[in-house]
Amino acid sequence: MTATERSEEVLQAAVSAFAESGYAATKTDEIARRAGVSQPYVIRLFGTKQQLFLAATHRVCDRIEEIFRVAAAEGITPESTTEEKMHALGRGYQTFLTERELLLVLLHAFAAASDPAIGPAVRERFGGLYGVIEELSDAPIEDMRRFLATGMLLTVMTAMGVAGPEAVGAQWATDILDDLSQHGD
């Protein structure tokens, strides 16, 4: 296996571990075990746990951007209205919600953003996601705010297991999801 392939395996193991345990609780020993390598090798590849967490966060944000771009390519035409563009991106967001590790790492990144070495990168990447949505939708700020707010609500609800593919019944969640679908959000 090449160093690039091994690095990819370690990064995927890190995404899984950080999704499960978050930044503070995840140990590089656990990531190494999942990747089938030694802990010193993980550090040699990524430097520090912090740098590995940032690499995992960048990987997740890259995937989210890819999901939005694919959704736009499949559902947006030059004639599409802003509403149609936002619906196409919303369908992409549904893909994101099925990739549970992504949303969990994203939430853990938000939680770790108070760390001065992590926060700037997390804020920059969230701003980048905002920029991609703005670029693809050309929506006014009110629509952007609603889209992001709804997306965060769905992300949190999916992380809690009351929305998304692994949802367990909760009446309050059903009420919210029904309201969102009735209003086209």
mmCIF file of C-alpha atoms in Angstrom:
data_model
loop_
_atom_site.group_PDB
_atom_site.id
_atom_site.type_symbol
_atom_site.label_atom_id
_atom_site.label_comp_id
_atom_site.label_asym_id
_atom_site.label_seq_id
_atom_site.Cartn_x
_atom_site.Cartn_y
_atom_site.Cartn_z
ATOM 1 C CA MET A 1 0.000 0.000 0.000
ATOM 2 C CA THR A 2 1.351 3.446 -0.901
ATOM 3 C CA ALA A 3 1.795 6.202 1.679
ATOM 4 C CA THR A 4 -1.056 8.090 0.011
ATOM 5 C CA GLU A 5 -3.362 5.099 0.294
ATOM 6 C CA ARG A 6 -2.340 4.524 3.913
ATOM 7 C CA SER A 7 -2.874 8.216 4.693
ATOM 8 C CA GLU A 8 -6.356 7.941 3.186
ATOM 9 C CA GLU A 9 -7.121 4.938 5.382
ATOM 10 C CA VAL A 10 -5.953 6.808 8.482
ATOM 11 C CA LEU A 11 -8.035 9.836 7.538
ATOM 12 C CA GLN A 12 -11.153 7.698 7.047
ATOM 13 C CA ALA A 13 -10.508 6.006 10.398
ATOM 14 C CA ALA A 14 -10.165 9.461 11.945
ATOM 15 C CA VAL A 15 -13.477 10.624 10.459
ATOM 16 C CA SER A 16 -15.178 7.543 11.929
ATOM 17 C CA ALA A 17 -13.525 7.935 15.330
ATOM 18 C CA PHE A 18 -14.141 11.684 15.585
ATOM 19 C CA ALA A 19 -17.762 11.164 14.505
ATOM 20 C CA GLU A 20 -18.213 8.657 17.283
ATOM 21 C CA SER A 21 -16.310 10.335 20.127
ATOM 22 C CA GLY A 22 -15.624 13.958 19.171
ATOM 23 C CA TYR A 23 -12.343 15.806 19.245
ATOM 24 C CA ALA A 24 -11.541 15.776 22.962
ATOM 25 C CA ALA A 25 -12.419 12.148 23.656
ATOM 26 C CA THR A 26 -10.843 10.577 20.578
ATOM 27 C CA LYS A 27 -7.340 9.190 21.073
ATOM 28 C CA THR A 28 -4.843 8.808 18.259
ATOM 29 C CA ASP A 29 -4.291 5.243 19.535
ATOM 30 C CA GLU A 30 -7.908 4.474 18.632
ATOM 31 C CA ILE A 31 -7.518 5.988 15.175
ATOM 32 C CA ALA A 32 -4.347 3.964 14.634
ATOM 33 C CA ARG A 33 -6.098 0.758 15.748
ATOM 34 C CA ARG A 34 -8.982 1.391 13.338
ATOM 35 C CA ALA A 35 -6.556 2.055 10.478
ATOM 36 C CA GLY A 36 -4.358 -0.915 11.321
ATOM 37 C CA VAL A 37 -1.230 1.177 11.859
ATOM 38 C CA SER A 38 0.825 2.317 14.824
ATOM 39 C CA GLN A 39 0.061 5.489 16.759
ATOM 40 C CA PRO A 40 3.505 6.977 15.909
ATOM 41 C CA TYR A 41 2.711 6.411 12.223
ATOM 42 C CA VAL A 42 -0.520 8.423 12.591
ATOM 43 C CA ILE A 43 1.467 11.259 14.148
ATOM 44 C CA ARG A 44 4.135 11.009 11.450
ATOM 45 C CA LEU A 45 1.430 11.357 8.773
ATOM 46 C CA PHE A 46 -0.583 14.174 10.348
ATOM 47 C CA GLY A 47 1.628 15.775 12.995
ATOM 48 C CA THR A 48 -0.828 16.133 15.861
ATOM 49 C CA LYS A 49 -4.311 15.012 16.790
ATOM 50 C CA GLN A 50 -5.388 18.607 16.225
ATOM 51 C CA GLN A 51 -4.049 18.578 12.661
ATOM 52 C CA LEU A 52 -5.716 15.229 12.052
ATOM 53 C CA PHE A 53 -9.025 16.598 13.342
ATOM 54 C CA LEU A 54 -8.686 19.583 11.007
ATOM 55 C CA ALA A 55 -7.935 17.216 8.105
ATOM 56 C CA ALA A 56 -11.077 15.232 8.986
ATOM 57 C CA THR A 57 -13.089 18.465 9.177
ATOM 58 C CA HIS A 58 -11.769 19.572 5.785
ATOM 59 C CA ARG A 59 -12.628 16.156 4.335
ATOM 60 C CA VAL A 60 -16.195 16.446 5.616
ATOM 61 C CA CYS A 61 -16.634 19.998 4.312
ATOM 62 C CA ASP A 62 -15.175 18.995 0.935
ATOM 63 C CA ARG A 63 -17.760 16.203 0.746
ATOM 64 C CA ILE A 64 -20.601 18.564 1.669
ATOM 65 C CA GLU A 65 -19.505 20.986 -1.061
ATOM 66 C CA GLU A 66 -19.353 18.075 -3.508
ATOM 67 C CA ILE A 67 -22.888 17.012 -2.534
ATOM 68 C CA PHE A 68 -24.221 20.523 -3.174
ATOM 69 C CA ARG A 69 -22.416 20.806 -6.510
ATOM 70 C CA VAL A 70 -23.740 17.433 -7.682
ATOM 71 C CA ALA A 71 -27.266 18.406 -6.590
ATOM 72 C CA ALA A 72 -26.951 21.666 -8.516
ATOM 73 C CA ALA A 73 -25.639 19.936 -11.632
ATOM 74 C CA GLU A 74 -28.525 17.461 -11.524
ATOM 75 C CA GLY A 75 -31.331 19.827 -10.577
ATOM 76 C CA ILE A 76 -30.539 23.380 -11.642
ATOM 77 C CA THR A 77 -30.860 24.763 -15.152
ATOM 78 C CA PRO A 78 -30.206 28.303 -16.386
ATOM 79 C CA GLU A 79 -33.985 28.824 -16.290
ATOM 80 C CA SER A 80 -34.393 27.642 -12.676
ATOM 81 C CA THR A 81 -35.959 30.068 -10.253
ATOM 82 C CA THR A 82 -34.326 30.765 -6.904
ATOM 83 C CA GLU A 83 -36.933 28.543 -5.262
ATOM 84 C CA GLU A 84 -36.155 25.684 -7.659
ATOM 85 C CA LYS A 85 -32.438 26.120 -7.030
ATOM 86 C CA MET A 86 -32.930 26.010 -3.268
ATOM 87 C CA HIS A 87 -35.088 22.861 -3.600
ATOM 88 C CA ALA A 88 -32.351 21.196 -5.671
ATOM 89 C CA LEU A 89 -29.782 22.033 -2.998
ATOM 90 C CA GLY A 90 -32.216 20.795 -0.359
ATOM 91 C CA ARG A 91 -32.364 17.435 -2.130
ATOM 92 C CA GLY A 92 -28.581 17.419 -1.908
ATOM 93 C CA TYR A 93 -28.838 18.123 1.791
ATOM 94 C CA GLN A 94 -30.891 14.947 2.111
ATOM 95 C CA THR A 95 -27.852 13.053 0.781
ATOM 96 C CA PHE A 96 -25.690 14.695 3.438
ATOM 97 C CA LEU A 97 -28.107 13.529 6.130
ATOM 98 C CA THR A 98 -27.675 9.911 5.025
ATOM 99 C CA GLU A 99 -23.907 10.126 5.567
ATOM 100 C CA ARG A 100 -24.142 10.156 9.349
ATOM 101 C CA GLU A 101 -20.400 10.383 10.013
ATOM 102 C CA LEU A 102 -20.263 13.636 8.052
ATOM 103 C CA LEU A 103 -22.901 15.367 10.080
ATOM 104 C CA LEU A 104 -21.461 14.137 13.366
ATOM 105 C CA VAL A 105 -17.945 15.345 12.525
ATOM 106 C CA LEU A 106 -19.412 18.685 11.445
ATOM 107 C CA LEU A 107 -21.233 19.051 14.764
ATOM 108 C CA HIS A 108 -18.086 18.070 16.666
ATOM 109 C CA ALA A 109 -16.142 20.656 14.657
ATOM 110 C CA PHE A 110 -18.618 23.344 15.706
ATOM 111 C CA ALA A 111 -18.222 22.230 19.315
ATOM 112 C CA ALA A 112 -14.415 22.341 19.054
ATOM 113 C CA ALA A 113 -14.435 25.784 17.419
ATOM 114 C CA SER A 114 -13.737 27.429 20.777
ATOM 115 C CA ASP A 115 -10.195 26.031 20.486
ATOM 116 C CA PRO A 116 -8.109 28.899 19.040
ATOM 117 C CA ALA A 117 -6.280 26.535 16.694
ATOM 118 C CA ILE A 118 -9.463 24.885 15.391
ATOM 119 C CA GLY A 119 -12.001 27.719 15.386
ATOM 120 C CA PRO A 120 -10.600 29.773 12.492
ATOM 121 C CA ALA A 121 -10.556 26.762 10.166
ATOM 122 C CA VAL A 122 -14.085 25.712 11.162
ATOM 123 C CA ARG A 123 -15.412 29.240 10.646
ATOM 124 C CA GLU A 124 -13.633 29.510 7.300
ATOM 125 C CA ARG A 125 -15.050 26.209 6.092
ATOM 126 C CA PHE A 126 -18.596 27.075 7.202
ATOM 127 C CA GLY A 127 -18.197 30.378 5.377
ATOM 128 C CA GLY A 128 -17.061 28.389 2.350
ATOM 129 C CA LEU A 129 -20.194 26.240 2.504
ATOM 130 C CA TYR A 130 -22.249 29.414 2.709
ATOM 131 C CA GLY A 131 -20.393 30.720 -0.341
ATOM 132 C CA VAL A 132 -21.066 27.561 -2.336
ATOM 133 C CA ILE A 133 -24.782 27.696 -1.519
ATOM 134 C CA GLU A 134 -24.871 31.376 -2.437
ATOM 135 C CA GLU A 135 -22.995 30.754 -5.688
ATOM 136 C CA LEU A 136 -25.236 27.872 -6.728
ATOM 137 C CA SER A 137 -28.544 29.430 -5.717
ATOM 138 C CA ASP A 138 -28.008 33.170 -6.132
ATOM 139 C CA ALA A 139 -30.600 33.432 -3.362
ATOM 140 C CA PRO A 140 -31.295 36.530 -1.275
ATOM 141 C CA ILE A 141 -29.985 36.574 2.288
ATOM 142 C CA GLU A 142 -33.396 35.687 3.773
ATOM 143 C CA ASP A 143 -33.556 32.487 1.716
ATOM 144 C CA MET A 144 -29.944 31.660 2.576
ATOM 145 C CA ARG A 145 -30.644 32.136 6.281
ATOM 146 C CA ARG A 146 -33.738 29.938 6.134
ATOM 147 C CA PHE A 147 -31.898 27.261 4.164
ATOM 148 C CA LEU A 148 -29.004 27.174 6.621
ATOM 149 C CA ALA A 149 -31.281 27.280 9.656
ATOM 150 C CA THR A 150 -33.414 24.446 8.322
ATOM 151 C CA GLY A 151 -30.298 22.491 7.424
ATOM 152 C CA MET A 152 -28.861 22.880 10.910
ATOM 153 C CA LEU A 153 -32.184 21.856 12.446
ATOM 154 C CA LEU A 154 -32.266 18.723 10.282
ATOM 155 C CA THR A 155 -28.610 18.021 11.065
ATOM 156 C CA VAL A 156 -29.226 18.178 14.810
ATOM 157 C CA MET A 157 -32.448 16.163 14.551
ATOM 158 C CA THR A 158 -30.671 13.510 12.470
ATOM 159 C CA ALA A 159 -27.780 13.378 14.949
ATOM 160 C CA MET A 160 -30.331 12.803 17.725
ATOM 161 C CA GLY A 161 -31.952 10.038 15.686
ATOM 162 C CA VAL A 162 -35.378 11.644 15.323
ATOM 163 C CA ALA A 163 -34.987 12.499 11.621
ATOM 164 C CA GLY A 164 -33.197 10.898 8.723
ATOM 165 C CA PRO A 165 -32.811 7.301 7.659
ATOM 166 C CA GLU A 166 -32.398 5.887 11.181
ATOM 167 C CA ALA A 167 -35.169 7.930 12.819
ATOM 168 C CA VAL A 168 -37.060 6.669 15.810
ATOM 169 C CA GLY A 169 -40.529 8.063 16.368
ATOM 170 C CA ALA A 170 -40.883 11.271 18.339
ATOM 171 C CA GLN A 171 -44.082 13.257 17.924
ATOM 172 C CA TRP A 172 -42.403 16.656 18.220
ATOM 173 C CA ALA A 173 -39.954 15.671 15.473
ATOM 174 C CA THR A 174 -42.748 14.380 13.260
ATOM 175 C CA ASP A 175 -44.599 17.678 13.733
ATOM 176 C CA ILE A 176 -41.530 19.675 12.704
ATOM 177 C CA LEU A 177 -40.788 17.474 9.698
ATOM 178 C CA ASP A 178 -44.426 17.633 8.559
ATOM 179 C CA ASP A 179 -44.354 21.431 8.852
ATOM 180 C CA LEU A 180 -41.113 21.602 6.842
ATOM 181 C CA SER A 181 -42.517 19.438 4.081
ATOM 182 C CA GLN A 182 -45.772 21.430 3.940
ATOM 183 C CA HIS A 183 -43.880 24.693 3.547
ATOM 184 C CA GLY A 184 -41.370 23.380 1.041
ATOM 185 C CA ASP A 185 -38.374 23.921 3.304
#
